[in-house]
XYZ file of N, CA and C in Angstrom:
456
model
N -11.462 3.888 -7.753
C -12.761 3.612 -7.202
C -13.009 4.679 -6.212
N -13.805 5.656 -6.568
C -14.113 6.659 -5.648
C -15.659 6.599 -5.297
N -16.004 6.028 -4.243
C -17.373 5.730 -3.861
C -17.510 5.600 -2.338
N -18.608 5.791 -1.880
C -18.807 5.616 -0.504
C -19.045 4.091 -0.117
N -19.648 3.389 -1.073
C -19.847 1.953 -0.856
C -19.540 1.170 -2.122
N -18.803 0.162 -2.036
C -18.400 -0.651 -3.129
C -19.103 -1.976 -3.088
N -19.937 -2.293 -4.037
C -20.506 -3.545 -4.131
C -19.573 -4.641 -4.674
N -19.695 -5.861 -4.199
C -18.819 -6.946 -4.664
C -19.018 -7.104 -6.181
N -17.941 -7.250 -6.820
C -17.998 -7.482 -8.264
C -16.780 -8.412 -8.685
N -16.880 -8.800 -9.905
C -15.916 -9.861 -10.327
C -14.893 -9.335 -11.254
N -13.671 -9.379 -10.840
C -12.551 -9.034 -11.657
C -11.471 -10.129 -11.699
N -12.012 -11.331 -11.568
C -10.987 -12.446 -11.378
C -10.123 -12.739 -12.574
N -10.304 -12.084 -13.741
C -9.413 -12.228 -14.839
C -8.611 -10.974 -15.151
N -8.765 -10.021 -14.406
C -8.054 -8.706 -14.508
C -6.524 -8.902 -14.140
N -5.589 -8.796 -15.095
C -4.230 -9.046 -14.773
C -3.443 -7.690 -14.718
N -3.845 -6.630 -15.373
C -3.089 -5.471 -15.481
C -4.091 -4.229 -15.517
N -3.676 -3.108 -14.723
C -4.411 -1.957 -14.719
C -3.367 -0.900 -15.350
N -3.700 -0.343 -16.491
C -2.668 0.562 -17.040
C -2.542 1.854 -16.376
N -3.620 2.335 -15.696
C -3.592 3.612 -14.969
C -3.452 3.295 -13.441
N -4.333 3.947 -12.692
C -4.246 3.827 -11.269
C -5.461 3.110 -10.627
N -5.165 2.458 -9.624
C -6.208 1.884 -8.673
C -6.229 2.793 -7.461
N -7.342 3.562 -7.354
C -7.418 4.569 -6.310
C -8.699 4.209 -5.513
N -8.575 3.926 -4.220
C -9.659 3.455 -3.293
C -9.621 4.584 -2.289
N -10.739 5.354 -2.186
C -10.838 6.530 -1.283
C -12.213 6.508 -0.688
N -12.255 6.535 0.682
C -13.466 6.707 1.453
C -14.525 5.604 1.232
N -14.001 4.355 1.019
C -14.866 3.249 0.780
C -15.154 2.628 2.129
N -16.460 2.583 2.543
C -16.783 2.127 3.856
C -16.914 0.575 4.017
N -17.153 -0.048 2.937
C -17.556 -1.518 3.059
C -16.462 -2.432 2.556
N -15.361 -1.966 2.163
C -14.345 -2.845 1.581
C -13.286 -3.210 2.583
N -13.262 -4.514 2.923
C -12.272 -5.033 3.910
C -10.948 -5.317 3.284
N -10.865 -5.741 2.071
C -9.656 -6.115 1.360
C -9.820 -6.131 -0.120
N -8.976 -6.738 -0.897
C -9.092 -6.765 -2.329
C -9.430 -8.051 -2.918
N -10.195 -8.870 -2.095
C -10.542 -10.213 -2.618
C -11.325 -10.043 -3.977
N -10.957 -10.853 -4.930
C -11.494 -10.728 -6.249
C -10.545 -10.212 -7.316
N -9.398 -9.734 -6.815
C -8.302 -9.146 -7.718
C -7.106 -10.031 -7.726
N -7.221 -11.340 -7.399
C -6.073 -12.239 -7.236
C -5.311 -12.432 -8.508
N -5.805 -12.052 -9.677
C -5.039 -12.295 -10.900
C -4.211 -11.030 -11.252
N -4.448 -9.950 -10.506
C -3.701 -8.655 -10.842
C -2.313 -8.790 -10.561
N -1.404 -8.507 -11.539
C 0.018 -8.577 -11.438
C 0.720 -7.144 -11.543
N 0.027 -6.210 -12.158
C 0.620 -4.988 -12.472
C -0.313 -3.806 -12.452
N 0.146 -2.766 -11.848
C -0.578 -1.497 -11.906
C 0.286 -0.431 -12.475
N -0.085 0.139 -13.636
C 0.855 1.055 -14.398
C 1.233 2.227 -13.650
N 0.284 2.819 -12.917
C 0.549 4.071 -12.231
C 0.480 3.886 -10.701
N -0.541 4.413 -10.123
C -0.623 4.350 -8.583
C -1.507 3.337 -7.992
N -1.163 2.888 -6.861
C -2.040 2.154 -5.976
C -2.245 3.004 -4.763
N -3.384 3.518 -4.596
C -3.659 4.409 -3.481
C -4.913 3.884 -2.706
N -4.690 3.721 -1.392
C -5.837 3.336 -0.468
C -5.763 4.536 0.584
N -6.846 5.341 0.498
C -6.831 6.506 1.415
C -8.154 6.686 2.116
N -8.153 6.929 3.391
C -9.388 7.153 4.170
C -10.331 6.136 3.991
N -10.057 4.916 3.880
C -10.934 3.747 3.728
C -10.965 3.040 5.074
N -11.818 3.405 5.934
C -11.876 2.993 7.359
C -12.228 1.622 7.561
N -12.666 0.801 6.678
C -12.905 -0.599 6.886
C -11.885 -1.509 6.461
N -10.882 -0.967 5.619
C -9.925 -1.794 5.025
C -8.919 -2.363 6.098
N -8.856 -3.702 6.273
C -8.042 -4.251 7.347
C -6.719 -4.756 6.881
N -6.648 -5.245 5.631
C -5.510 -5.591 5.003
C -5.584 -5.594 3.503
N -4.646 -6.001 2.838
C -4.698 -5.885 1.263
C -4.748 -7.232 0.670
N -5.284 -8.236 1.327
C -5.529 -9.555 0.771
C -6.234 -9.409 -0.541
N -5.818 -10.271 -1.410
C -6.287 -10.257 -2.839
C -5.331 -9.773 -3.819
N -4.339 -9.097 -3.248
C -3.261 -8.493 -4.232
C -1.972 -9.344 -4.164
N -2.027 -10.600 -3.717
C -0.784 -11.369 -3.553
C 0.013 -11.567 -4.781
N -0.542 -11.474 -5.982
C 0.129 -11.669 -7.216
C 0.618 -10.379 -7.810
N 0.295 -9.288 -7.169
C 0.817 -7.933 -7.661
C 2.243 -7.851 -7.495
N 2.943 -7.633 -8.537
C 4.422 -7.523 -8.453
C 5.056 -6.183 -8.760
N 4.271 -5.284 -9.461
C 4.706 -4.050 -9.944
C 3.693 -2.965 -9.720
N 4.112 -1.798 -9.089
C 3.310 -0.594 -9.088
C 4.211 0.414 -9.844
N 3.711 0.892 -10.984
C 4.539 1.765 -11.797
C 5.010 3.095 -11.240
N 4.077 3.683 -10.460
C 4.446 5.004 -9.886
C 4.380 4.895 -8.369
N 3.329 5.169 -7.727
C 3.413 5.318 -6.259
C 2.423 4.324 -5.634
N 2.928 3.819 -4.461
C 2.089 3.051 -3.544
C 1.905 3.988 -2.378
N 0.554 4.382 -2.182
C 0.258 5.318 -1.042
C -0.853 4.676 -0.264
N -0.595 4.501 1.041
C -1.552 3.985 2.027
C -1.572 4.982 3.097
N -2.745 5.719 3.148
C -2.817 6.839 4.160
C -4.148 6.996 4.770
N -4.168 7.185 6.067
C -5.333 7.486 6.892
C -6.455 6.429 6.857
N -6.019 5.270 6.911
C -6.883 4.032 6.885
C -6.906 3.553 8.386
N -8.102 3.859 9.075
C -8.175 3.598 10.494
C -8.163 2.158 10.893
N -8.464 1.206 10.008
C -8.510 -0.169 10.385
C -7.350 -1.010 9.874
N -6.490 -0.439 9.055
C -5.427 -1.142 8.299
C -4.336 -1.378 9.378
N -4.270 -2.708 9.784
C -3.200 -3.097 10.784
C -2.013 -3.810 10.195
N -2.201 -4.406 9.003
C -1.122 -5.117 8.464
C -1.218 -4.994 6.877
N -0.125 -5.317 6.151
C -0.117 -5.144 4.697
C -0.143 -6.536 4.057
N -0.746 -7.542 4.740
C -0.930 -8.829 4.106
C -1.580 -8.723 2.801
N -1.048 -9.292 1.726
C -1.626 -9.247 0.369
C -0.540 -8.554 -0.560
N 0.483 -7.882 0.087
C 1.465 -7.191 -0.727
C 2.784 -7.968 -0.776
N 2.692 -9.272 -0.339
C 3.914 -10.120 -0.320
C 4.670 -10.368 -1.539
N 3.878 -10.226 -2.733
C 4.504 -10.364 -3.976
C 5.034 -9.154 -4.601
N 4.853 -8.111 -3.995
C 5.296 -6.773 -4.586
C 6.826 -6.711 -4.639
N 7.372 -6.418 -5.869
C 8.887 -6.332 -6.047
C 9.275 -4.942 -6.397
N 8.493 -4.155 -7.197
C 9.033 -2.980 -7.734
C 7.963 -1.842 -7.540
N 8.402 -0.742 -7.094
C 7.631 0.522 -7.074
C 8.442 1.572 -7.717
N 7.777 1.995 -8.792
C 8.489 2.955 -9.775
C 8.875 4.267 -9.220
N 8.052 4.832 -8.308
C 8.395 6.195 -7.823
C 8.391 6.088 -6.210
N 7.281 6.381 -5.572
C 7.356 6.476 -4.080
C 6.682 5.403 -3.385
N 7.109 4.973 -2.261
C 6.410 4.114 -1.269
C 6.065 5.028 -0.078
N 4.850 5.245 0.197
C 4.416 6.164 1.252
C 3.323 5.492 2.102
N 3.728 5.361 3.344
C 2.795 4.745 4.429
C 2.604 5.946 5.402
N 1.468 6.505 5.458
C 1.289 7.743 6.259
C -0.080 7.722 7.008
N 0.097 7.928 8.243
C -1.045 8.162 9.249
C -2.078 7.031 9.160
N -1.571 5.805 9.350
C -2.482 4.635 9.464
C -2.354 4.278 10.983
N -3.367 4.740 11.812
C -3.186 4.646 13.289
C -3.095 3.270 13.857
N -3.413 2.200 13.250
C -3.331 0.883 13.861
C -2.326 -0.001 13.089
N -1.697 0.496 12.163
C -0.725 -0.335 11.355
C 0.384 -0.710 12.239
N 0.621 -2.069 12.381
C 1.700 -2.532 13.242
C 2.661 -3.468 12.473
N 2.285 -3.932 11.292
C 3.078 -4.955 10.672
C 3.253 -4.608 9.097
N 4.515 -4.340 8.770
C 4.912 -3.992 7.361
C 5.734 -5.014 6.650
N 5.916 -6.209 7.302
C 6.715 -7.211 6.822
C 6.322 -7.716 5.417
N 5.145 -7.562 4.964
C 4.624 -8.071 3.685
C 5.448 -7.269 2.633
N 5.922 -6.063 2.929
C 6.718 -5.303 1.932
C 8.200 -5.603 1.953
N 8.660 -6.549 2.714
C 10.074 -6.902 2.744
C 10.441 -7.562 1.406
N 9.523 -7.906 0.605
C 9.820 -8.405 -0.727
C 10.214 -7.412 -1.743
N 9.949 -6.101 -1.470
C 10.221 -5.062 -2.426
C 11.722 -4.928 -2.645
N 12.162 -4.915 -3.876
C 13.518 -4.870 -4.174
C 13.950 -3.481 -4.799
N 13.006 -2.666 -5.158
C 13.401 -1.299 -5.730
C 12.278 -0.327 -5.556
N 12.629 0.864 -5.069
C 11.792 2.038 -5.001
C 12.499 3.158 -5.785
N 11.869 3.564 -6.834
C 12.408 4.515 -7.822
C 12.717 5.875 -7.277
N 12.073 6.280 -6.218
C 12.316 7.609 -5.634
C 12.418 7.577 -4.121
N 11.311 8.041 -3.451
C 11.311 8.169 -2.063
C 10.606 7.139 -1.305
N 11.020 6.992 -0.011
C 10.410 6.056 1.007
C 9.978 6.915 2.096
N 8.680 6.995 2.328
C 8.103 7.762 3.460
C 7.404 6.807 4.349
N 7.705 6.710 5.639
C 6.965 5.877 6.691
C 6.736 6.884 7.805
N 5.581 7.502 7.790
C 5.363 8.660 8.747
C 4.056 8.574 9.491
N 4.088 8.957 10.738
C 2.864 9.099 11.546
C 1.997 7.870 11.634
N 2.529 6.737 11.676
C 1.824 5.448 11.951
C 2.062 5.162 13.359
N 1.095 5.656 14.170
C 1.373 5.704 15.683
C 1.517 4.425 16.354
N 1.147 3.296 15.788
C 1.339 2.009 16.446
C 2.374 1.187 15.797
N 2.974 1.646 14.695
C 4.115 0.999 14.046
C 5.452 1.378 14.730
N 6.102 0.323 15.192
C 7.417 0.599 15.818
C 8.385 1.142 14.811
N 9.199 2.137 15.273
C 10.239 2.709 14.449
C 11.128 1.626 13.931
N 11.510 0.676 14.822
C 12.409 -0.406 14.442
C 11.788 -1.226 13.276
N 10.513 -1.387 13.278
C 9.871 -2.163 12.134
C 9.893 -1.347 10.904
N 9.754 -0.064 10.979
C 9.896 0.802 9.754
C 11.345 0.796 9.240
N 12.263 0.826 10.188
C 13.682 0.755 9.770
C 14.001 -0.591 9.181
N 13.436 -1.657 9.708
C 13.582 -3.026 9.187
C 13.105 -3.148 7.728
N 12.024 -2.482 7.406
C 11.579 -2.350 6.056
C 12.561 -1.675 5.109
N 13.049 -0.645 5.554
C 14.084 0.173 4.772
C 15.223 -0.707 4.547
N 15.693 -1.326 5.568
C 16.861 -2.261 5.422
C 16.594 -3.432 4.577
N 15.384 -3.981 4.555
C 15.071 -5.122 3.710
C 15.058 -4.752 2.249
N 14.524 -3.479 1.897
C 14.603 -3.009 0.608
C 16.070 -2.764 0.209
N 16.768 -2.092 1.055
C 18.155 -1.722 0.897
C 18.219 -0.331 0.418
N 18.970 0.440 1.167
C 19.126 1.934 0.862
C 19.643 2.098 -0.577
N 20.485 1.201 -1.057
C 20.996 1.281 -2.429
C 19.873 1.157 -3.423
N 18.767 0.498 -3.021
C 17.673 0.249 -3.953
C 16.572 1.346 -3.831
N 16.794 2.358 -3.070
C 15.857 3.477 -2.835
C 16.591 4.714 -3.438
N 16.116 5.225 -4.549
C 16.793 6.387 -5.281
C 16.593 7.696 -4.807
N 15.847 7.910 -3.692
C 15.439 9.257 -3.189
C 15.669 9.376 -1.717
N 14.834 10.130 -1.128
C 14.899 10.429 0.319
C 14.218 9.276 1.092
N 14.777 8.934 2.171
C 14.128 7.983 3.173
C 13.720 8.834 4.409
N 12.441 8.875 4.658
C 11.931 9.578 5.845
C 11.099 8.684 6.687
N 11.565 8.442 7.909
C 10.891 7.616 8.884
C 10.741 8.491 10.089
N 9.499 8.786 10.430
C 9.308 9.718 11.659
C 7.839 9.676 12.075
N 7.603 9.981 13.377
C 6.251 10.038 13.923
C 5.686 8.673 14.132
N 6.496 7.599 14.094
C 5.915 6.237 14.357
C 6.214 5.902 15.891
N 5.912 4.777 16.335
C 5.955 4.471 17.793
C 7.444 4.160 18.157
């Protein structure tokens, strides 16, 4: 979804996206309400520069992201509520430059990251909370680099 304004629409029966769900620069989207049936994204879930996004509610049934989960430069994203059901990320988990992000406990349910874990430059996220996420996933379940830096 690459648009300046997203109008509400109905995806209540959408269970799988074979490609990517990319939300960039959307000014009016607060969360993912309406996607409650979504269980799998084949490639990437990216939320970038979407300044009104406050959490990820609506994605509670999402269990798999095939490639990368990237959440970056979202000025209102304070928590990751909605990702509580996520178990597997095929490649990278990247949380970058979300200035009011304080709570990542919703991702404690992740059991596998196929490559790298990056938690960087989230200036209100305590380093201890970023490390607790790493520990909840388990370093044996992260197949690549773990980088935690620039957090509070």
